[in-house]
Structure formats: structure tokens, C-alpha cells
Coordinates of C-alpha atoms in Angstrom, one line a residue:
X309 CA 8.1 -8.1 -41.9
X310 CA 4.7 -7.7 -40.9
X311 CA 3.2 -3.9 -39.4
X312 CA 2.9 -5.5 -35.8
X313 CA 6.1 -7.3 -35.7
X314 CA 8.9 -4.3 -34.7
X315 CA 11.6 -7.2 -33.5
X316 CA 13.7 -7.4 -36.6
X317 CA 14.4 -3.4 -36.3
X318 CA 15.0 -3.7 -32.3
X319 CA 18.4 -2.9 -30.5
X320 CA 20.6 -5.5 -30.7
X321 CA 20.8 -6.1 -27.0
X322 CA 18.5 -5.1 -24.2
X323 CA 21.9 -3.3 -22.5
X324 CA 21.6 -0.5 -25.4
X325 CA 18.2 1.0 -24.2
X326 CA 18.9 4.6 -22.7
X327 CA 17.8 4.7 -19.2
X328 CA 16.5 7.6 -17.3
X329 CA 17.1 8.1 -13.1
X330 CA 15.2 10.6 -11.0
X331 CA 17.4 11.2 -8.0
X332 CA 15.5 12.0 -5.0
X333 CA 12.5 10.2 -6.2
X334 CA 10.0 8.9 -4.2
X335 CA 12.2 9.9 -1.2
X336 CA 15.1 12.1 -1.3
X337 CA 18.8 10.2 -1.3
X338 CA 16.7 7.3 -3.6
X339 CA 17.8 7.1 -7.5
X340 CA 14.9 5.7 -9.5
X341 CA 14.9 4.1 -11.9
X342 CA 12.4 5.2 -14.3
X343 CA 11.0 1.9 -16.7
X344 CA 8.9 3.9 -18.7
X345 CA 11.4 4.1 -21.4
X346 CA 11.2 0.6 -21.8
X347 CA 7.1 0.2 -22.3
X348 CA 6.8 3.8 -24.4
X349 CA 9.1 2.4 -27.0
X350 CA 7.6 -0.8 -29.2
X351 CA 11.2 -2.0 -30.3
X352 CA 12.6 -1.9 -26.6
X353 CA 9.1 -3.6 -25.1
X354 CA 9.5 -6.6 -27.3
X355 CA 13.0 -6.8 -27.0
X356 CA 12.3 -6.9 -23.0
X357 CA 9.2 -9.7 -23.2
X358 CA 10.7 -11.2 -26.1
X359 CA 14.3 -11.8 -23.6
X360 CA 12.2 -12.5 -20.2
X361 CA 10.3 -15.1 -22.0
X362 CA 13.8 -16.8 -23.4
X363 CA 15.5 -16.5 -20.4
X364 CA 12.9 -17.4 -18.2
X365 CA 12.1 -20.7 -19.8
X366 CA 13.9 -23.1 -17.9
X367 CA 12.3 -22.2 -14.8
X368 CA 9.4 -24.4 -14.7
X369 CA 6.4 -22.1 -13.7
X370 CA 2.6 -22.5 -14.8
X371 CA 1.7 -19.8 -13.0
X372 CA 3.1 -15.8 -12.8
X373 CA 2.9 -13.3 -9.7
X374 CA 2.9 -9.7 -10.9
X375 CA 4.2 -7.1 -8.4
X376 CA 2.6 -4.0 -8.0
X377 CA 3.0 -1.9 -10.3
X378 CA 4.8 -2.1 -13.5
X379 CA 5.7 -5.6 -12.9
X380 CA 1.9 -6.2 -13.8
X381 CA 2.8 -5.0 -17.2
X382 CA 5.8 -7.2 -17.5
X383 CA 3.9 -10.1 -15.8
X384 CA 0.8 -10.1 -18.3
X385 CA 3.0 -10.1 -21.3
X386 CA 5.1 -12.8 -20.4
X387 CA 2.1 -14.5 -19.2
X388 CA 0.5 -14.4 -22.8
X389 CA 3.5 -15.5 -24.3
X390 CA 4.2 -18.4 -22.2
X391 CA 0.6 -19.6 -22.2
X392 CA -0.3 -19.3 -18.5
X393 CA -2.4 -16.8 -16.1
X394 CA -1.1 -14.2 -14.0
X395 CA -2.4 -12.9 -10.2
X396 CA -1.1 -9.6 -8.7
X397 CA 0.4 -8.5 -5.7
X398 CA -1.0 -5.4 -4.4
X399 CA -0.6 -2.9 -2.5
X400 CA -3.2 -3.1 1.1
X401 CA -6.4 -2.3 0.7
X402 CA -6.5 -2.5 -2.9
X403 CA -7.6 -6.2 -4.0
X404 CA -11.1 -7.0 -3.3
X405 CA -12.6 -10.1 -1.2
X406 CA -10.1 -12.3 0.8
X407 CA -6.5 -11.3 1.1
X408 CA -3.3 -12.3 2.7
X409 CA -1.1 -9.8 3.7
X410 CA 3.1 -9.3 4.8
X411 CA 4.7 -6.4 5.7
X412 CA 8.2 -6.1 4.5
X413 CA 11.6 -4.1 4.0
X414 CA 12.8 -2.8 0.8
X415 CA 15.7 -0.3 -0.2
X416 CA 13.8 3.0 1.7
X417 CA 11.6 2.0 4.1
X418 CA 9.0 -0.6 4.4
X419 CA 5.3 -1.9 3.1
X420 CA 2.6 -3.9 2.9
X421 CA 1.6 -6.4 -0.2
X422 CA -1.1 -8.6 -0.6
X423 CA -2.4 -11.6 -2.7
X424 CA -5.6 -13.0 -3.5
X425 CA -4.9 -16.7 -2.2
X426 CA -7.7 -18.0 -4.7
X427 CA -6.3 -15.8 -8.2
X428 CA -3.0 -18.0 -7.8
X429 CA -4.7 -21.1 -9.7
X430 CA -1.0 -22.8 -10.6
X431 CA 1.4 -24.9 -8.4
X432 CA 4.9 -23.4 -9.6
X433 CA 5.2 -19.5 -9.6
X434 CA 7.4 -17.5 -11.2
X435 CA 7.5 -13.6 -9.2
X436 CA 7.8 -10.8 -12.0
X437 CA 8.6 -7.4 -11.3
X438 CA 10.5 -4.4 -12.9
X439 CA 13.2 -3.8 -10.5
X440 CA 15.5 -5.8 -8.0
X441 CA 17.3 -4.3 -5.7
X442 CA 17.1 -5.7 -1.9
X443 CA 15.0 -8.6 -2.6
X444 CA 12.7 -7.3 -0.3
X445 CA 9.5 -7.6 -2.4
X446 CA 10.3 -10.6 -4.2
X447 CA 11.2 -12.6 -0.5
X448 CA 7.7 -11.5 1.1
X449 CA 5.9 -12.6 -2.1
X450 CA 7.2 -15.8 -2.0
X451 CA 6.4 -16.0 1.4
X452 CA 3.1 -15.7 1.2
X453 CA 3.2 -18.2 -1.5
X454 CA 4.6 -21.0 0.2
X455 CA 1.8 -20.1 3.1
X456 CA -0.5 -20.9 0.8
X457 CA 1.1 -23.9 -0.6
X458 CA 2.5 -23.0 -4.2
X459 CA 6.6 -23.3 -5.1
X460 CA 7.9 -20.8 -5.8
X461 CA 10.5 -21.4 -9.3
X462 CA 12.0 -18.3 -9.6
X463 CA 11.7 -14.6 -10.1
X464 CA 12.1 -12.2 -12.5
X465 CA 12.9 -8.9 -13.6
X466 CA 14.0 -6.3 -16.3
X467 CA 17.2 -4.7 -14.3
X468 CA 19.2 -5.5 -11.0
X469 CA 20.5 -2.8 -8.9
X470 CA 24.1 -3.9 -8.6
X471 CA 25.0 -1.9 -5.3
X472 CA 22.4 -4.7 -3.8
X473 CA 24.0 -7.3 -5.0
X474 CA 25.9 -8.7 -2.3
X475 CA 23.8 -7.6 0.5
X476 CA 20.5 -10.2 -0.6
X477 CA 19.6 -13.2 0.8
X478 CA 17.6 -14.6 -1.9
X479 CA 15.6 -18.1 -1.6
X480 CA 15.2 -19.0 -5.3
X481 CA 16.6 -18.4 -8.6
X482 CA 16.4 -14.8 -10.2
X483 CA 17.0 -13.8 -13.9
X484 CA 17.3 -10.1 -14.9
X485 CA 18.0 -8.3 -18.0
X486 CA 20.4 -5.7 -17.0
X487 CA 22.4 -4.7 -14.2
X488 CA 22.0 -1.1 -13.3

């Protein structure tokens, strides 16, 4: 095994990382889920790109949407190791030049994102973020992708809020890791 290749020594399965909650976080009655347990460790970060890119490969994309924030991490790794580019979704105000815009609702309130209709330079997009719980974020990103013309294949994300579950109206394919 070389120094830079931790996979052989990672958990078995993506379903044995320890999570951590913050209840009341950003807004009291919310229980977040904090990600950061996932990208501080080196085994559980490849065992999470290492299982998005293998379970994500059937979806056809050559072209990845990251959502704001930690789905950009997510999104640029899978987008190195499938080979293709990656554009963000960002919060108002925040990309520069020409933007689109959609305000949407997600599981405590609502918000804006953004896209850069010229940074999405493939035809089939595949949405990556960290969470899902409504569908919320995921549903107005692929809105504004099919404004602009692209399909969008799927989307994709490290854990699924099961309490949610039932209650989405999703418009494409979605592969997570882990239900929380």
C-alpha cells in the first residue's frame, strides 16, 4: 500500500462512520447534521468519493452541479474521479458576472441559489450535495438547469434524512450513501 492510498485500512462500509448532530442548529427545533466528520478523516473521505463515484456511475452525466457548500467538496472530488468539470450553485450575490437565480423551500425556511448559466459546459448533470432531506435544493437546481437547456441525470448525496422520505416529490433519480 502506497502512503497516499488509505482505502485498504477504511471502514468496511460507509454506515460505520460516527456521526455528529447539533440540535438547534442553524435555527432552533433543526437537527444538523454535521459532515465534517466525513472530510476530517482520510479513511471515511475516500470511502465516501470512492462509494459516490461507484454508485453514481450508471447515471450518465458529463457534467456535475455542486451545491453550496460542502456539496462543492463532494462535487470536485467526484468530478476528478470521473473525469469531468464541475460548476457551483451559490448562494445570491456571490458568483460573479451573469447569473440565474430561484428562490426555493427547504426543511426550515426558504432561499435563494444561483448558477452561472455559461460554467455548466456539459449536456447531462448530475446535482451533488451533502444532505437530502426535502428535495428542496436539489428540485430548484434542476430547474434552473432545464431553463437553460441541460438534463438533468440524477443527483447525489452522502446521507438522506429519512423523516423526508415520503413527503418529496422528486423529478429524477437520487443515490445516497446513508439514511440518517
Amino acid at each position: 500500500m502506497n502512503v497516499f492510498d488509505l482505502r485498504q485500512s477504511a471502514p468496511a462500509d460507509f454506515a460505520c462512520i460516527p456521526l455528529e448532530f447539533f440540535q438547534d442548529h442553524p435555527e432552533p427545533g433543526v437537527n444538523f447534521i454535521d459532515v465534517g466528520c466525513v472530510f476530517d478523516n482520510p479513511h471515511h473521505w475516500q470511502l465516501a468519493v470512492d462509494a459516490l463515484t461507484e454508485r453514481t456511475a450508471h447515471l450518465d452525466a458529463d457534467f456535475l452541479l455542486a451545491m453550496d457548500a460542502r456539496g462543492f467538496m463532494l462535487a470536485g472530488a467526484l468530478a476528478y474521479r470521473r473525469g469531468v468539470g464541475f460548476a457551483m450553485a451559490r448562494k445570491p450575490g456571490k458568483l460573479p458576472g451573469e447569473a440565474i437565480a430561484i428562490d426555493y423551500r427547504h426543511e426550515y425556511g426558504s432561499a435563494t441559489i444561483e448558477i452561472q448559466p455559461e460554467r455548466i459546459k456539459g449536456e447531462r448533470v448530475l446535482i451533488v450535495d451533502d444532505v437530502l432531506a426535502t428535495g428542496g435544493t436539489i428540485e430548484a437546481a434542476a430547474t434552473l438547469l432545464r431553463r437553460i437547456g441541460k438534463d438533468v441525470v440524477g443527483a447525489a448525496a452522502l446521507f438522506d434524512v429519512a423523516f423526508f422520505k415520503d413527503k418529496r416529490d422528486l423529478t429524477m433519480p437520487v443515490v445516497t450513501l446513508r439514511d440518517v
